[in-house]
Amino acid sequence: MKNDMEALNDTLNRAYEALLNFVRENHTEGIDEAYEFFWEEDYPEDFLSGTALDIAFINFEDWLVCDYKHTDTFIDAFLSWKKEKGEEVDGETQKMLDAMKSSYISLYEVASAGDGLALKDLLFNEAIEVGDGIGGLDAGDVFAARVLKVNGSNILGRCAYPFKQD
């Protein structure tokens, strides 16, 4: 049986995939507008490659579904679309979508890494425990990310903006 963190991460992944599929199928013009806004009319392939380019596209998708407003957020548009079709979103997915919608990207310093991550939110001066961490992080590392608060737990969203310690 899956533990609570695995179940939350599975729900998060399903929510992202459902949102991205919805946007790709129903809002191509919104993707184009968001792409130009996010990249400031540049092409990321011109200045990024490999893993950095992969992370950049994940960061764009995260921002697209959680933050970008194309008349409304795509989370709201997705929920309206489901309602119009007479389909309901299950309770856990609804909680995840609410957490995604109310989340924000902040800057974190790793206080300790182990079974989970102990983080310090550098913008709000708060300590945060995250159940599952990102591999390869050590105390003192700094990165920007989205932390979702769901069912009394904190989980990392998909985006990650790594910074060097110096």
Tab-separated table of C-alpha atoms in Angstrom, residues 33-124:
chain	number	residue	atom	x	y	z
A	33	GLU	CA	0.276	33.828	-25.490
A	34	ALA	CA	1.698	32.395	-22.282
A	35	TYR	CA	4.801	31.129	-24.080
A	36	GLU	CA	5.550	34.595	-25.471
A	37	PHE	CA	4.975	36.192	-22.070
A	38	PHE	CA	7.055	33.658	-20.119
A	39	TRP	CA	9.976	33.630	-22.531
A	40	GLU	CA	9.697	37.322	-23.445
A	41	GLU	CA	9.558	36.388	-27.121
A	42	ASP	CA	12.888	34.515	-26.926
A	43	TYR	CA	13.341	30.871	-27.788
A	44	PRO	CA	14.719	28.903	-24.825
A	45	GLU	CA	16.495	26.531	-27.216
A	46	ASP	CA	18.730	29.469	-28.182
A	47	PHE	CA	20.250	29.749	-24.703
A	48	LEU	CA	19.510	26.454	-22.915
A	49	SER	CA	20.151	22.812	-23.680
A	50	GLY	CA	20.010	19.368	-22.080
A	51	THR	CA	18.736	19.128	-18.529
A	52	ALA	CA	18.475	22.911	-18.156
A	53	LEU	CA	16.115	23.060	-21.146
A	54	ASP	CA	14.051	20.154	-19.770
A	55	ILE	CA	13.718	21.915	-16.405
A	56	ALA	CA	12.814	25.178	-18.137
A	57	PHE	CA	9.913	23.537	-19.972
A	58	ILE	CA	8.695	21.873	-16.763
A	59	ASN	CA	8.858	25.279	-15.064
A	60	PHE	CA	6.861	26.819	-17.921
A	61	GLU	CA	4.165	24.143	-17.697
A	62	ASP	CA	3.937	24.557	-13.922
A	63	TRP	CA	3.570	28.331	-14.260
A	64	LEU	CA	1.088	27.902	-17.115
A	65	VAL	CA	-1.355	25.761	-15.148
A	66	CYS	CA	-0.883	27.306	-11.702
A	67	ASP	CA	-0.311	31.014	-12.317
A	68	TYR	CA	-1.063	32.201	-15.853
A	69	LYS	CA	-4.411	33.872	-16.412
A	70	HIS	CA	-5.917	33.492	-19.860
A	71	THR	CA	-9.164	35.237	-18.916
A	72	ASP	CA	-9.120	32.892	-15.920
A	73	THR	CA	-6.606	30.452	-14.522
A	74	PHE	CA	-6.493	27.205	-16.436
A	75	ILE	CA	-7.424	25.442	-13.191
A	76	ASP	CA	-10.701	27.411	-13.100
A	77	ALA	CA	-11.281	26.823	-16.821
A	78	PHE	CA	-10.685	23.091	-16.345
A	79	LEU	CA	-13.132	22.887	-13.445
A	80	SER	CA	-15.782	24.830	-15.417
A	81	TRP	CA	-15.261	22.549	-18.411
A	82	LYS	CA	-15.664	19.436	-16.246
A	83	LYS	CA	-18.847	20.874	-14.752
A	84	GLU	CA	-20.267	21.703	-18.200
A	85	LYS	CA	-19.624	18.099	-19.243
A	86	GLY	CA	-21.447	16.879	-16.128
A	87	GLU	CA	-18.271	15.317	-14.762
A	88	GLU	CA	-17.078	15.659	-11.207
A	89	VAL	CA	-13.544	15.908	-9.954
A	90	ASP	CA	-12.865	13.499	-7.109
A	91	GLY	CA	-12.251	14.970	-3.653
A	92	GLU	CA	-8.492	14.384	-3.497
A	93	THR	CA	-7.955	15.876	-6.944
A	94	GLN	CA	-10.094	18.881	-5.987
A	95	LYS	CA	-7.932	19.417	-2.887
A	96	MET	CA	-4.810	19.215	-5.053
A	97	LEU	CA	-6.202	21.670	-7.607
A	98	ASP	CA	-7.101	24.069	-4.773
A	99	ALA	CA	-3.578	23.717	-3.368
A	100	MET	CA	-2.056	24.354	-6.793
A	101	LYS	CA	-4.232	27.418	-7.310
A	102	SER	CA	-3.345	28.941	-3.935
A	103	SER	CA	0.367	28.102	-4.170
A	104	TYR	CA	3.221	30.391	-5.103
A	105	ILE	CA	6.875	30.054	-5.973
A	106	SER	CA	9.247	31.035	-3.189
A	107	LEU	CA	12.973	30.913	-2.511
A	108	TYR	CA	14.188	28.161	-0.172
A	109	GLU	CA	17.403	27.218	1.549
A	110	VAL	CA	17.937	23.594	2.521
A	111	ALA	CA	18.325	23.425	6.310
A	112	SER	CA	18.777	19.645	6.236
A	113	ALA	CA	18.226	16.810	3.793
A	114	GLY	CA	17.481	13.233	4.697
A	115	ASP	CA	14.230	11.298	4.681
A	116	GLY	CA	12.531	14.608	3.941
A	117	LEU	CA	13.660	18.165	3.478
A	118	ALA	CA	13.799	20.838	6.134
A	119	LEU	CA	13.630	24.139	4.299
A	120	LYS	CA	13.797	27.785	5.231
A	121	ASP	CA	11.597	30.038	3.132
A	122	LEU	CA	13.979	32.941	2.572
A	123	LEU	CA	11.244	35.338	1.474
A	124	PHE	CA	8.866	34.738	4.384
